[in-house]
XYZ file of C-alpha atoms in Angstrom:
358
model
C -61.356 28.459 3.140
C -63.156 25.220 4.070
C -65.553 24.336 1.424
C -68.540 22.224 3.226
C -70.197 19.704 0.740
C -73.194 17.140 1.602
C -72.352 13.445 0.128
C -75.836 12.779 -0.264
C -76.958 12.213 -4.612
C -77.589 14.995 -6.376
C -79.591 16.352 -9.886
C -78.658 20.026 -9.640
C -76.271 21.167 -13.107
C -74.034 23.305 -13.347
C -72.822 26.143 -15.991
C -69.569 26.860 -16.989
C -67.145 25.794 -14.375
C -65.739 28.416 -11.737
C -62.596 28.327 -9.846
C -62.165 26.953 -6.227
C -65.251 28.350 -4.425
C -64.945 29.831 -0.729
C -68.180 29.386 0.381
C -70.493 25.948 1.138
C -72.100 23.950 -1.388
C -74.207 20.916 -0.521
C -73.642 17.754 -2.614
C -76.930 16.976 -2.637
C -77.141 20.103 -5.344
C -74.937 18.145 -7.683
C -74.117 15.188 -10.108
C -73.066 15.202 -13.287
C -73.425 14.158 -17.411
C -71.311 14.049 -19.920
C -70.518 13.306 -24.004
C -67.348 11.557 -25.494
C -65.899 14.152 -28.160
C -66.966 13.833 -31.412
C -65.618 12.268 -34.130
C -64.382 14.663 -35.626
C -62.435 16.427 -32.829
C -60.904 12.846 -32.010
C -59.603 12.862 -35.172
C -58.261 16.380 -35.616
C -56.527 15.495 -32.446
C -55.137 12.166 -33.389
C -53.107 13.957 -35.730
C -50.989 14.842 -32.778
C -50.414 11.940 -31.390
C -47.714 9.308 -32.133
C -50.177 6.264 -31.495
C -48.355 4.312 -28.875
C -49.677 3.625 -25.460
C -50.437 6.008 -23.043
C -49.192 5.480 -19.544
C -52.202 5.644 -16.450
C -50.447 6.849 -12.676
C -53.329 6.901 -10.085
C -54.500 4.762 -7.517
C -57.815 3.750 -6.908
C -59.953 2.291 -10.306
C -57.189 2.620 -12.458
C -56.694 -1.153 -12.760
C -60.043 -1.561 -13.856
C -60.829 1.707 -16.075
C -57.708 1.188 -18.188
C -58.943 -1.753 -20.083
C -62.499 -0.860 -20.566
C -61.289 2.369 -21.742
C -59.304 0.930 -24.259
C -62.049 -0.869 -25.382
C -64.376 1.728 -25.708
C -62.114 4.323 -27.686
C -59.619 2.097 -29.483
C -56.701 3.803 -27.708
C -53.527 1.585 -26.040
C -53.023 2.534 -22.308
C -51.149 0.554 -19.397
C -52.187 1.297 -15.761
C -49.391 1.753 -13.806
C -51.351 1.668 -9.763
C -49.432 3.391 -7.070
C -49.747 4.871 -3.056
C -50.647 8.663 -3.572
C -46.745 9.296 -2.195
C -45.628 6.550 -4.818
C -47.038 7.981 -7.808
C -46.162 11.714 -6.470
C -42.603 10.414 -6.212
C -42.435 8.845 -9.404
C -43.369 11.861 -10.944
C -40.937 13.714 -9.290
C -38.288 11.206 -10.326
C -38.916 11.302 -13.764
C -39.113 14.882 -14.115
C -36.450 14.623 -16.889
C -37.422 12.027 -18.708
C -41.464 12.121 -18.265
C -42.888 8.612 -18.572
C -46.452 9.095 -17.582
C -49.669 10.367 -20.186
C -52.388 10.805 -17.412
C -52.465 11.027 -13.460
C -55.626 10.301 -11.795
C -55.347 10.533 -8.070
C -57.314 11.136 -4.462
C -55.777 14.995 -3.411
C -56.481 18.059 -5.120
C -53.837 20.242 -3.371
C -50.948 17.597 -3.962
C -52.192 18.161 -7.795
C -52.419 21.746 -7.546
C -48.446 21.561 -6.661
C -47.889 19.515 -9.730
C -50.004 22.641 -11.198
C -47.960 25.253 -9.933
C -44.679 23.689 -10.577
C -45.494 23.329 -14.663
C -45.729 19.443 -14.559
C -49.089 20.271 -15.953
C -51.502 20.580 -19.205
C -53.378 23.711 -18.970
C -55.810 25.717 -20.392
C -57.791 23.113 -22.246
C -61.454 22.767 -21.388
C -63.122 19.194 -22.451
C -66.444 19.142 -24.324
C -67.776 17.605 -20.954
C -67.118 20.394 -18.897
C -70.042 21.543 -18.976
C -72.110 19.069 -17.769
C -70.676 18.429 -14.636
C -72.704 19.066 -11.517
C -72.748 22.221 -9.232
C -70.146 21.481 -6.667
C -67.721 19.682 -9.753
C -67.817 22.718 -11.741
C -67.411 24.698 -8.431
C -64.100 22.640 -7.941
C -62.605 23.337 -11.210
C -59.258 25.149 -11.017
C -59.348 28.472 -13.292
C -56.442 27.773 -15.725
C -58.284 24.073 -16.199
C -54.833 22.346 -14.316
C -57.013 19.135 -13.420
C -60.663 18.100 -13.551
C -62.196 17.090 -10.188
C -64.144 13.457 -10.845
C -65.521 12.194 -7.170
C -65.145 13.352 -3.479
C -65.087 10.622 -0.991
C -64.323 10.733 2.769
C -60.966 10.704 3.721
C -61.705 9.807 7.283
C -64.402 9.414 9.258
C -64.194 8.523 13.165
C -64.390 4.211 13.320
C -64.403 2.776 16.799
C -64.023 -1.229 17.658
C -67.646 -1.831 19.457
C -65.882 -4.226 21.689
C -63.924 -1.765 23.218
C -65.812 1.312 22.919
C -69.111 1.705 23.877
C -71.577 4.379 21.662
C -71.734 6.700 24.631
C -68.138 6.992 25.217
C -67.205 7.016 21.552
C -66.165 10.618 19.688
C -68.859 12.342 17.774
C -67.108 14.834 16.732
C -63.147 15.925 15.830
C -62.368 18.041 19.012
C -63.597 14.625 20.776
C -61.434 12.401 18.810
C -58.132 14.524 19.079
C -59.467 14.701 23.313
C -60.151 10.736 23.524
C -58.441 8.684 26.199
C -57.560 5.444 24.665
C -54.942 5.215 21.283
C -56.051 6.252 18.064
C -54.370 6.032 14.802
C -54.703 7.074 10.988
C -53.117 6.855 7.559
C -49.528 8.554 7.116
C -50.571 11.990 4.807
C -46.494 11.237 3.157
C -47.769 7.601 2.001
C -51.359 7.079 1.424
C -53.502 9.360 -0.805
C -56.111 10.235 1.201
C -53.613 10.912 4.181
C -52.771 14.756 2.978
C -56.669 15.093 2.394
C -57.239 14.248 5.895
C -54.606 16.007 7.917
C -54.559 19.612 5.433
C -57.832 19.690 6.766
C -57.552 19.995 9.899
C -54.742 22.426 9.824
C -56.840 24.479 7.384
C -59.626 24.203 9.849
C -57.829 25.006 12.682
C -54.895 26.886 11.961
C -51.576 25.876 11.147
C -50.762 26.584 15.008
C -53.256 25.232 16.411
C -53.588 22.136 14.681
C -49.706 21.356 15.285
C -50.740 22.030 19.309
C -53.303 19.076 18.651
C -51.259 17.258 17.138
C -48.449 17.131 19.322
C -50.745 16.513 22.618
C -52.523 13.437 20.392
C -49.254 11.881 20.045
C -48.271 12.164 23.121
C -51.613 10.690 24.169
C -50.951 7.899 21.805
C -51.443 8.327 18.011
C -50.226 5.471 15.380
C -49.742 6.572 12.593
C -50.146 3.788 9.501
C -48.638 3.615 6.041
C -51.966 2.965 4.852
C -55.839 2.804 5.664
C -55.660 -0.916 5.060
C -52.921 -1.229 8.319
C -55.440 1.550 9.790
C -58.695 -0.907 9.994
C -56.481 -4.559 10.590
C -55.134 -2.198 13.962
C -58.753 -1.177 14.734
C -59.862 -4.956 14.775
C -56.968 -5.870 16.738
C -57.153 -3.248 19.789
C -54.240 -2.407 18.863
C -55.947 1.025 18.502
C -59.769 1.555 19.712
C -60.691 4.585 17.710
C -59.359 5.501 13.960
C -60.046 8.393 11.472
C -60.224 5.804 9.044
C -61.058 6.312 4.991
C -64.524 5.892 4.692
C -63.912 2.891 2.235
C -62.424 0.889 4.547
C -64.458 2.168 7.255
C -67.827 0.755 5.711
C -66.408 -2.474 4.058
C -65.565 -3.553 7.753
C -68.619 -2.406 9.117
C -70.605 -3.658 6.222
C -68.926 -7.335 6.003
C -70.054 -7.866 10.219
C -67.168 -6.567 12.061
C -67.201 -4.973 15.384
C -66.844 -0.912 13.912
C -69.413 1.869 14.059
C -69.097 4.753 12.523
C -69.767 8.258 13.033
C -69.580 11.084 10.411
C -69.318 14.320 12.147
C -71.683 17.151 11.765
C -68.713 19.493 11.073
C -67.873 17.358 8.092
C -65.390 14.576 7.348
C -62.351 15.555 5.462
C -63.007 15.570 2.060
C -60.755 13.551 -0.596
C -60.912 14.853 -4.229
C -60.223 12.591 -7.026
C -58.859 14.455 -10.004
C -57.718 13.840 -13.258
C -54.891 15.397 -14.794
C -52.394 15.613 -17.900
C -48.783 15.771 -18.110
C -47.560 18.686 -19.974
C -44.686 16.858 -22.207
C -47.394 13.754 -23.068
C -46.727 12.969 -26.536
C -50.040 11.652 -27.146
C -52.374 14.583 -26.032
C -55.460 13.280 -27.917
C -55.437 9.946 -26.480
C -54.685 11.857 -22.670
C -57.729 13.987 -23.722
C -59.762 11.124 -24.689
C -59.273 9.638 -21.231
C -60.408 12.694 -19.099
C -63.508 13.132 -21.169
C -63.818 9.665 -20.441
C -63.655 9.673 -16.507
C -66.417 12.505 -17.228
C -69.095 10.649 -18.743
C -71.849 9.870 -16.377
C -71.681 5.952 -17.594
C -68.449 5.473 -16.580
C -68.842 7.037 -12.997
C -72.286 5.449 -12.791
C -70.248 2.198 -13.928
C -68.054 3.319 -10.250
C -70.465 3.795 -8.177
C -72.605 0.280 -8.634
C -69.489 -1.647 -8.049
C -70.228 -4.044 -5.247
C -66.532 -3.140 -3.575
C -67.067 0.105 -1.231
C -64.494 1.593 -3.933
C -67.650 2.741 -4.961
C -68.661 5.039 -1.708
C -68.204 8.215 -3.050
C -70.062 11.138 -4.020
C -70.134 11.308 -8.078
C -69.332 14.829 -9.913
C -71.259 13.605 -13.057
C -74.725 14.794 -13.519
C -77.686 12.287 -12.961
C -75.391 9.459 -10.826
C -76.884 8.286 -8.154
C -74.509 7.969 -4.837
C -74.823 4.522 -3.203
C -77.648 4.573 -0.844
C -75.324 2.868 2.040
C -73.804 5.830 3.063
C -74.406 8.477 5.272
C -77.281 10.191 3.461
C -76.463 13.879 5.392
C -72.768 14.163 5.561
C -70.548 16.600 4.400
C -67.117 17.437 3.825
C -64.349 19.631 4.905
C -62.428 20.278 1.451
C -59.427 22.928 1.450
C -59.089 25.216 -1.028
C -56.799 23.198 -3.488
C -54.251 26.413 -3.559
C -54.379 26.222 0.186
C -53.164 22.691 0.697
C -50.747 22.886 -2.110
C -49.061 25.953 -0.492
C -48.693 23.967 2.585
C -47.930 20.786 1.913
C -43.969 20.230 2.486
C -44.641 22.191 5.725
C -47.452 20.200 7.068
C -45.828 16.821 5.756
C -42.305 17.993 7.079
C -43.749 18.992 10.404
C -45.601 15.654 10.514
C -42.554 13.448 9.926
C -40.839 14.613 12.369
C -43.489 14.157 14.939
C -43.632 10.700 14.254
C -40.047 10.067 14.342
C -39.609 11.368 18.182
């Protein structure tokens, strides 16, 4: 079920974390604190480990939290910054011969698959699981597979002011799927928040009815983009006039004096969650475990969220941190239910290749 969650900042804590909820949460109830182990459990877990560098698969922030976590803690770790399909691949690829420590990644459900399919650590709670807000604790999967981190928008409707005038622009999904004029978005098989976006709308809709959407959009012109970056140069070009485009991207063009507007729909924008998660054959668990609790602490996502890139637009699951005041203060989210979009996934993606190829 659709979980509904304002982006606005939040003070509200949390207990022990639940699994996926199936009811709404506002944002604006959450944010979240946490503590680096202690010394002592560091150590009783270094014991474990074979004290060579840990390997970092993500996307977004990974080139920059790697070193300053290495700092911090002492531990050796090398970023390795793919697409969501890239580092989903990789992992697949290396299945027999695991190379990666930690994954931190935009798309809960593609994780939950990782989950389901034993690629994963489980059952190991951090000492900052506690402190994480109301809606992260809400997002926590039961058997502890991953550890959600942030929830950003992974679209929201963008239209070029120079073609589009405010009257005639969509306010709301049903409107953008209806528009006359093209519109385009992020390939869900490439970029990470591309799954987010289109699971859902077929959770929202209905697997069949969301295909019949689909299927009249294209044939009403849809372009489909191997990334949001491709997604925004297109808006700016005409090439299309209206884009459910990552709300990153969306702002920093709006933001740095181009012609975009944006709407965020009352329903909700679809929701991208940024987890953290550890491979189940790392050799180095204490070090992997050191990084999650890391990613927890309220400094380092306050450290996220005042960056002056629009990286840092997103709603923090670590109690006390502040959301950046530029974004829409009101919106919320449409957010699967992680076992939801994992179930679906090769259908949805399957279905939506082929659509593009005709």
């Amino acid at each position: 079920m659709t979980l509904l969650a304002g982006c606005g900042g939040a003070n509200g804590g949390a207990g022990s974390a639940e699994p996926e909820p199936t009811g709404t949460v506002k944002a604006s109830e959450a944010s979240a604190s946490t503590a680096s182990a202690t010394g002592d459990t560091q150590t009783q877990m270094a014991d474990q480990d074979t004290g060579k560098k840990i390997y970092l698969y993500g996307n977004d922030f990974v080139d920059l939290i790697a070193p300053k976590f290495a700092q911090e803690t002492g531990y050796q770790i090398e970023a390795v910054h793919y697409g969501g399909g890239e580092a989903l691949a990789k992992i697949e690829a290396e299945q027999g011969n695991p190379q990666w420590d930690v994954l931190m990644m935009d798309g809960h459900g593609s994780v939950r698959s990782l989950a389901d399919r034993g690629f994963l650590m489980t059952g190991w709670e951090p000492d900052n699981l506690s402190k994480l807000t109301q809606l992260g604790a809400s997002l926590v999967p039961a058997d502890r597979a991953y550890f959600p981190i942030g929830i950003h928008a992974s679209a929201v409707i963008a239209y070029n002011t120079k073609l589009v005038s405010a009257d005639r622009a969509p306010k709301t999904w049903d409107e953008f799927f209806a528009y006359d004029g093209p519109v385009g978005h992020a390939d869900p098989a490439v970029a990470a928040p591309g799954y987010p976006l289109v699971s859902a709308f077929f959770e929202r809709w209905g697997i069949p009815e969301a295909e019949k959407l689909y299927a009249d959009r294209f044939k009403k012109g849809l372009r489909i983009y191997p990334k949001n970056g491709a997604v925004g140069k297109a808006l700016l070009s005409g090439e299309i006039q209206v884009a459910a485009l990552q709300e990153h991207n969306a702002y920093e063009l709006k933001l740095s004096g181009e012609p975009v507007e944006i709407v965020w729909p009352k329903e909700g924008a679809p929701g991208s969650l940024r987890v953290v998660a550890i491979s189940k054959h790392t050799k180095n668990p204490a070090a992997a475990k050191a990084f999650v609790e890391y990613m927890m602490k309220p400094e380092t996502q306050a450290m996220l969220t005042a960056l002056e890139t629009t990286d840092s637009f997103f709603t923090p699951l670590a109690e006390g941190v502040s959301t950046r005041s530029e974004r829409e203060p009101n919106g919320a989210f449409l957010l699967p239910s992680a076992e939801w979009a994992a179930e679906h996934e090769v259908e949805i993606k399957t279905w939506f290749a082929d659509q593009s190829a005709k």
